[in-house]
Amino acid sequence: MRQTRSVEVGTGLFVLLGMGALFFLTTQTTGGDDFSVDDTYRVEARFENIGSLRNRAPVAMSGVTIGRVTNVAFDPVTLEAVVEFVIDSQFNQIPDDSDASILTSGILGSQYIGLQAGGSDIYLEDGSEVMFTQSAIVLENLIGKFLVNAGSKDDD
Amino acid sequence: MTRLIRDIYDSGIEFVRTFGAFQLFFMQLLRHTPTMLVRRFDLVVKQVFNTGALSLVIIMVSGLFVGGVLGLQGYSNLARFNAEDSVGVFAAFGLVKELGPVITALLFAGRAGTSLASEIGLMKATDQLSAMEMMAVNPVPRVLVPRFLGGVIAMPFLAAVFSMIGLFGTHLVAVELLSVDVGAFWQQMQMTVDLEDINEGIFKSLVFGVAASLIAVWEGYNAIPTAEGVGRATTRTVVITAIAVLVFDFMITALML
């Protein structure tokens, strides 16, 4: 009886530890916990170039995460990238002329959407589209432009 | 010449036969699994203790040191690109997706697989399995299925514990020793690691758990019932499990990328 009891306690502790480890891995190593609001509204924005923006990338305003990218698609007619993202419903007073730009956290960090407040009295709501957008800065293009400029200066 | 061809043919047939018998054995275990889970869950619990809880020490110590090595290697290599903050991402991916399941399975084969194979082999050598059959007790559900299930249940938990302790090891080396910023370490990890990556690790450890337990139980049950035969079965368990785990790891990774 004593033997089985200690075996049962040991097994129970082992399984609890295992579940604790799984819980730790799913909550602490993934970003699922910093934005997990159910009550959201959906907004769309069109970009010329989204760089390496991907699903679940954060949407931030003044540096605070207020939403998350839910879908990245390509419009075959206008040849633009269509990014769908959700914003927490408690932030329902974002002017509809705000501009969305794709920024990078750190020099080599992951990309996110930064919203810059506009001045309109009409607010973004479910299904609306952000009109003013600024594409991701692609490092290669930037370097390319810089080299072309440097080259043309030499010719002068 | 004809004899040589005949020998090759015979060993080929023998290989296919063993492989087929192995599959049938797996089916037999699966067939008895539901009844044993319901009726004799106490036996399964005992085996989870034997294979899982008793393997914890080796898993945790190994995890700590593997994580520490990842921290050192990752730091020294990433520092060349001024990206030493990403050492957390590096270690988390390495541990959760690859090293956690694989090294846990290899250690599991060494710690639990060998004891399963030799225990069952010795039961066979000392005619305990035949004695059961004489008493009209089928040894497959009574002896083999609980041991198999114990291993299958224990593996994902062991792999998760390994990854978690490994991350603590990396944290210890990278943050405490090499003074990587603690915020950057964990935040970059959380930004990059997805739930999918964790699921891949869990899936791998489940597959490896089935493979390692199945091979151990099979080798023990088919051991030649002598002292030498049991010893050979124990060795074969470790060798075959190691190969199977590494091959499966490659295939699963290739499929999931």
XYZ file of C-alpha atoms in Angstrom:
413
model
C 0.000 0.000 0.000
C 2.785 2.371 0.938
C 4.665 1.439 -2.225
C 1.726 2.200 -4.533
C 1.058 5.438 -2.684
C 4.559 6.787 -3.258
C 4.409 5.649 -6.884
C 1.151 7.512 -7.338
C 2.491 10.677 -5.684
C 5.640 10.480 -7.817
C 3.653 10.015 -11.014
C 1.332 12.842 -10.104
C 4.251 15.175 -9.434
C 5.899 14.136 -12.703
C 2.775 14.752 -14.782
C 2.158 18.087 -13.043
C 5.745 19.127 -13.716
C 5.365 18.094 -17.364
C 2.140 20.059 -17.737
C 3.773 23.016 -15.999
C 6.620 22.845 -18.507
C 4.176 22.718 -21.436
C 2.273 25.649 -19.976
C 5.516 27.567 -19.527
C 6.557 26.907 -23.124
C 3.219 27.911 -24.609
C 2.788 31.076 -22.574
C 6.283 32.345 -21.901
C 8.131 31.665 -25.128
C 5.368 32.661 -27.534
C 3.919 36.129 -27.979
C 0.334 34.947 -27.579
C -0.053 36.688 -24.245
C 0.718 40.349 -24.965
C -2.346 40.811 -27.168
C -5.198 38.406 -26.694
C -8.347 40.500 -26.724
C -11.534 38.971 -28.085
C -13.453 42.190 -28.597
C -11.871 43.764 -31.650
C -12.703 45.554 -34.871
C -11.212 44.906 -38.271
C -9.409 47.526 -40.362
C -7.744 47.285 -43.748
C -4.794 49.103 -45.266
C -3.118 48.938 -48.663
C 0.625 49.150 -49.010
C 2.907 49.346 -52.015
C 5.458 47.169 -50.265
C 5.083 45.422 -46.930
C 8.660 44.199 -46.592
C 8.662 41.157 -44.351
C 5.501 41.964 -42.388
C 3.692 38.785 -41.488
C 0.631 37.484 -39.700
C 0.363 38.261 -35.984
C 2.727 41.205 -36.300
C 1.782 43.917 -33.781
C -0.085 47.116 -34.614
C 1.183 49.897 -32.382
C 0.228 53.467 -31.655
C 2.739 55.613 -29.767
C 4.681 52.412 -29.215
C 1.861 50.598 -27.417
C 0.482 47.440 -29.004
C -3.222 47.971 -29.676
C -3.809 45.328 -32.330
C -2.463 42.589 -34.491
C -2.185 41.770 -38.202
C -4.611 38.994 -39.122
C -4.182 38.605 -42.862
C -1.778 39.638 -45.592
C -3.020 39.339 -49.176
C -2.169 40.629 -52.625
C -4.673 42.512 -54.771
C -4.191 41.330 -58.374
C -6.010 44.373 -59.814
C -4.307 47.286 -58.076
C -1.098 45.302 -57.565
C -0.919 46.302 -53.928
C -0.544 44.364 -50.711
C -3.751 44.327 -48.633
C -3.100 44.032 -44.909
C -5.987 43.261 -42.582
C -5.560 43.916 -38.893
C -7.707 43.985 -35.776
C -7.672 46.677 -33.107
C -8.855 46.318 -29.524
C -12.397 47.756 -29.309
C -11.589 49.977 -26.330
C -9.472 52.116 -28.670
C -12.386 53.240 -30.820
C -11.427 56.890 -31.162
C -8.669 56.648 -33.739
C -9.200 59.317 -36.442
C -9.911 57.846 -39.867
C -7.225 59.990 -41.498
C -4.509 58.430 -39.344
C -1.606 57.105 -41.315
C -0.216 53.586 -41.141
C 3.427 52.884 -41.797
C 5.437 49.698 -41.640
C 8.270 50.129 -39.185
C 11.030 47.930 -37.866
C 11.768 47.398 -34.199
C 15.492 47.820 -33.855
C 17.777 47.634 -36.860
C 17.231 43.967 -37.653
C 14.107 43.365 -35.586
C 10.729 42.203 -36.803
C 8.376 44.563 -38.585
C 5.167 46.066 -37.231
C 2.504 48.575 -38.251
C 2.768 51.960 -36.583
C -0.313 54.194 -36.569
C 0.139 57.969 -36.477
C -2.944 59.872 -35.313
C -4.630 62.252 -37.786
C -6.982 65.125 -36.999
C -10.345 63.969 -38.324
C -13.507 63.851 -36.192
C -14.586 60.595 -37.810
C -13.146 57.498 -36.193
C -11.995 54.188 -37.629
C -14.618 51.460 -37.280
C -15.134 47.857 -38.281
C -14.433 47.418 -42.000
C -12.953 50.837 -42.659
C -9.728 51.392 -44.525
C -6.694 53.427 -43.584
C -6.149 55.774 -46.548
C -2.683 57.102 -45.856
C -0.029 54.448 -45.802
C 3.705 54.358 -45.999
C 5.524 51.289 -47.245
C 8.221 49.365 -45.509
C 11.716 50.665 -45.992
C 13.604 47.997 -47.862
C 17.255 48.248 -46.975
C 18.456 47.186 -50.430
C 16.450 49.931 -52.186
C 17.776 52.474 -49.740
C 21.365 51.415 -50.333
C 20.689 51.349 -54.090
C 19.389 54.938 -54.053
C 22.296 56.050 -51.906
C 24.789 54.517 -54.335
C 23.079 56.125 -57.358
C 23.165 59.518 -55.618
C 26.783 59.100 -54.645
C 27.624 58.102 -58.223
C 25.854 61.086 -59.816
C 27.594 63.494 -57.432
C 30.953 62.266 -58.636
C 29.959 63.088 -62.234
C 29.282 66.726 -61.415
C 27.233 -18.418 -56.661
C 23.691 -19.702 -56.506
C 24.185 -20.167 -52.771
C 25.209 -16.560 -52.345
C 22.105 -15.378 -54.200
C 20.021 -17.706 -52.114
C 21.520 -16.339 -48.883
C 20.882 -12.762 -49.931
C 17.332 -13.709 -50.908
C 16.773 -15.434 -47.563
C 18.074 -12.540 -45.502
C 15.964 -10.152 -47.582
C 12.848 -12.205 -46.908
C 13.822 -12.433 -43.244
C 14.118 -8.657 -43.020
C 10.709 -8.139 -44.592
C 9.224 -10.786 -42.300
C 10.665 -9.118 -39.174
C 9.366 -5.779 -40.343
C 5.916 -7.215 -40.938
C 5.906 -8.965 -37.559
C 6.886 -5.650 -35.976
C 3.881 -3.902 -37.564
C 1.539 -6.697 -36.451
C 3.001 -6.436 -32.940
C 2.273 -2.682 -32.952
C -1.322 -3.358 -34.050
C -1.688 -5.928 -31.285
C -0.520 -3.400 -28.682
C -2.915 -0.773 -30.055
C -5.804 -3.244 -30.002
C -5.358 -3.867 -26.270
C -4.701 -0.191 -25.452
C -8.303 0.997 -24.807
C -9.207 -1.881 -22.481
C -5.995 -1.510 -20.482
C -6.480 2.253 -20.187
C -9.926 1.708 -18.698
C -9.506 -1.487 -16.675
C -5.934 -1.496 -15.396
C -5.000 2.167 -15.349
C -3.002 1.531 -12.157
C -0.513 -0.559 -14.153
C -0.107 2.271 -16.676
C 0.432 4.781 -13.854
C 3.145 2.576 -12.399
C 4.929 2.511 -15.751
C 4.608 6.285 -16.197
C 6.407 6.487 -12.870
C 9.080 3.987 -13.918
C 9.806 5.475 -17.329
C 8.917 9.114 -16.714
C 9.414 10.197 -13.135
C 12.583 8.144 -12.695
C 14.089 9.660 -15.875
C 13.564 13.210 -14.627
C 16.982 13.667 -13.038
C 18.983 12.774 -16.146
C 16.618 14.805 -18.348
C 16.837 17.908 -16.167
C 20.617 17.828 -15.708
C 21.171 17.239 -19.441
C 18.676 19.969 -20.320
C 20.428 22.479 -18.115
C 23.804 21.831 -19.713
C 22.513 21.640 -23.294
C 20.768 24.977 -22.754
C 23.954 26.412 -21.285
C 25.996 25.280 -24.287
C 23.422 26.802 -26.642
C 23.809 30.052 -24.724
C 27.605 30.030 -25.051
C 27.697 28.968 -28.706
C 24.816 31.198 -29.720
C 26.326 34.193 -27.977
C 29.800 33.816 -29.441
C 28.470 33.322 -32.979
C 25.696 35.920 -32.894
C 28.050 38.473 -31.346
C 29.894 38.566 -34.668
C 26.768 40.088 -36.238
C 26.061 42.267 -33.210
C 22.904 40.215 -32.707
C 23.671 38.661 -29.320
C 20.207 39.741 -28.127
C 18.767 37.062 -30.407
C 20.410 34.299 -28.425
C 17.024 33.673 -26.770
C 15.355 33.086 -30.150
C 18.227 30.842 -31.220
C 18.030 28.735 -28.066
C 14.225 28.574 -27.991
C 13.959 27.343 -31.584
C 16.789 24.892 -31.094
C 15.393 23.479 -27.884
C 11.667 23.429 -28.586
C 11.827 22.102 -32.152
C 14.917 19.904 -32.296
C 17.109 19.302 -29.298
C 14.292 18.921 -26.756
C 12.484 16.040 -28.484
C 15.589 14.404 -30.002
C 17.949 14.420 -27.016
C 15.093 13.487 -24.693
C 14.292 10.500 -26.913
C 17.942 9.400 -26.984
C 18.276 9.736 -23.200
C 14.912 8.030 -22.816
C 16.170 5.080 -24.856
C 19.237 4.869 -22.659
C 17.491 5.308 -19.329
C 14.010 3.810 -19.777
C 14.184 1.820 -23.031
C 17.013 -0.383 -21.802
C 15.291 -1.105 -18.514
C 12.047 -1.992 -20.331
C 13.818 -4.323 -22.760
C 15.911 -6.082 -20.121
C 12.966 -6.385 -17.725
C 10.741 -8.001 -20.337
C 13.617 -10.090 -21.690
C 14.420 -11.369 -18.216
C 10.754 -12.159 -17.602
C 10.894 -14.257 -20.742
C 14.210 -15.906 -19.831
C 12.910 -16.887 -16.399
C 9.689 -18.272 -17.933
C 7.469 -15.734 -16.194
C 5.692 -14.943 -19.453
C 5.079 -18.655 -20.124
C 3.790 -19.038 -16.552
C 1.280 -16.262 -17.228
C 0.112 -18.006 -20.369
C -0.308 -21.214 -18.340
C -2.617 -19.293 -16.011
C -4.582 -18.105 -19.062
C -3.320 -14.542 -18.658
C -2.279 -12.998 -21.960
C 1.095 -11.324 -21.291
C 0.642 -8.832 -24.130
C -2.003 -6.648 -22.426
C -0.850 -7.453 -18.882
C 2.903 -6.826 -19.301
C 3.620 -5.119 -22.626
C 0.790 -2.632 -23.113
C 1.232 -0.758 -19.783
C 4.979 -0.411 -20.423
C 4.376 0.833 -23.953
C 1.706 3.316 -22.834
C 3.810 4.510 -19.904
C 6.575 5.481 -22.322
C 4.217 7.137 -24.787
C 2.608 9.240 -22.035
C 5.904 10.163 -20.402
C 7.844 11.299 -23.498
C 6.049 14.599 -24.315
C 6.245 15.651 -20.666
C 9.932 14.767 -20.481
C 10.639 16.696 -23.685
C 8.745 19.729 -22.366
C 10.662 19.631 -19.082
C 13.913 19.330 -21.052
C 13.100 22.398 -23.172
C 12.018 24.453 -20.165
C 15.092 23.614 -18.084
C 17.211 24.153 -21.201
C 15.836 27.677 -21.579
C 16.672 28.358 -17.935
C 20.187 27.110 -18.679
C 20.463 29.500 -21.618
C 19.083 32.321 -19.504
C 21.635 31.557 -16.800
C 24.572 31.622 -19.221
C 23.428 34.411 -21.542
C 21.814 36.822 -19.086
C 23.601 36.181 -15.803
C 27.042 35.284 -17.149
C 27.392 37.091 -20.496
C 25.094 39.998 -19.540
C 22.672 39.892 -22.473
C 19.763 42.188 -21.687
C 17.069 40.145 -19.955
C 14.215 42.044 -21.614
C 15.614 41.617 -25.116
C 16.316 37.953 -24.435
C 12.729 37.041 -23.559
C 10.908 39.596 -25.699
C 12.647 38.689 -28.950
C 11.878 35.057 -28.157
C 8.205 35.824 -27.602
C 8.038 37.881 -30.789
C 9.472 35.105 -32.933
C 8.391 31.760 -31.480
C 4.889 30.730 -32.513
C 2.462 28.262 -31.033
C 3.049 26.205 -34.182
C 6.693 25.736 -33.232
C 5.696 24.413 -29.811
C 3.176 22.085 -31.458
C 5.860 20.764 -33.789
C 7.983 19.918 -30.751
C 5.086 18.176 -28.997
C 4.225 16.222 -32.142
C 7.830 15.123 -32.544
C 8.122 14.003 -28.938
C 4.878 12.000 -29.297
C 6.186 10.201 -32.389
C 9.546 9.560 -30.720
C 7.781 8.311 -27.592
C 5.818 5.766 -29.615
C 8.934 4.703 -31.527
C 11.214 4.398 -28.480
C 8.708 2.500 -26.307
C 7.622 0.240 -29.136
C 11.190 -0.721 -30.031
C 12.110 -1.361 -26.370
C 9.039 -3.541 -25.754
C 9.498 -5.408 -29.054
C 13.185 -6.119 -28.451
C 12.502 -7.351 -24.915
C 9.607 -9.544 -25.985
C 11.601 -11.086 -28.841
C 14.859 -11.482 -26.922
C 16.574 -14.852 -27.036
C 15.786 -16.160 -23.502
C 19.375 -16.371 -22.297
C 21.631 -13.985 -20.391
C 23.431 -13.150 -23.625
C 20.170 -12.703 -25.537
C 18.813 -10.220 -22.997
C 22.062 -8.269 -23.140
C 21.913 -8.167 -26.911
C 18.267 -7.051 -26.860
C 19.216 -4.173 -24.550
C 21.979 -3.035 -26.901
C 19.774 -3.332 -29.970
C 17.096 -1.225 -28.251
C 19.461 1.727 -27.881
C 20.973 1.400 -31.361
C 17.681 0.968 -33.240
C 15.913 3.686 -31.241
C 18.712 6.165 -31.915
C 18.609 5.499 -35.658
C 14.795 5.520 -35.802
C 14.546 8.784 -33.848
C 17.084 10.590 -36.023
C 15.516 9.368 -39.270
C 12.011 10.281 -38.107
C 13.282 13.661 -36.965
C 14.624 14.398 -40.426
C 11.394 13.295 -42.110
C 9.105 15.243 -39.763
C 11.228 18.379 -40.063
C 11.266 18.098 -43.866
C 7.483 17.651 -43.915
C 6.762 20.551 -41.586
C 9.016 23.186 -43.123
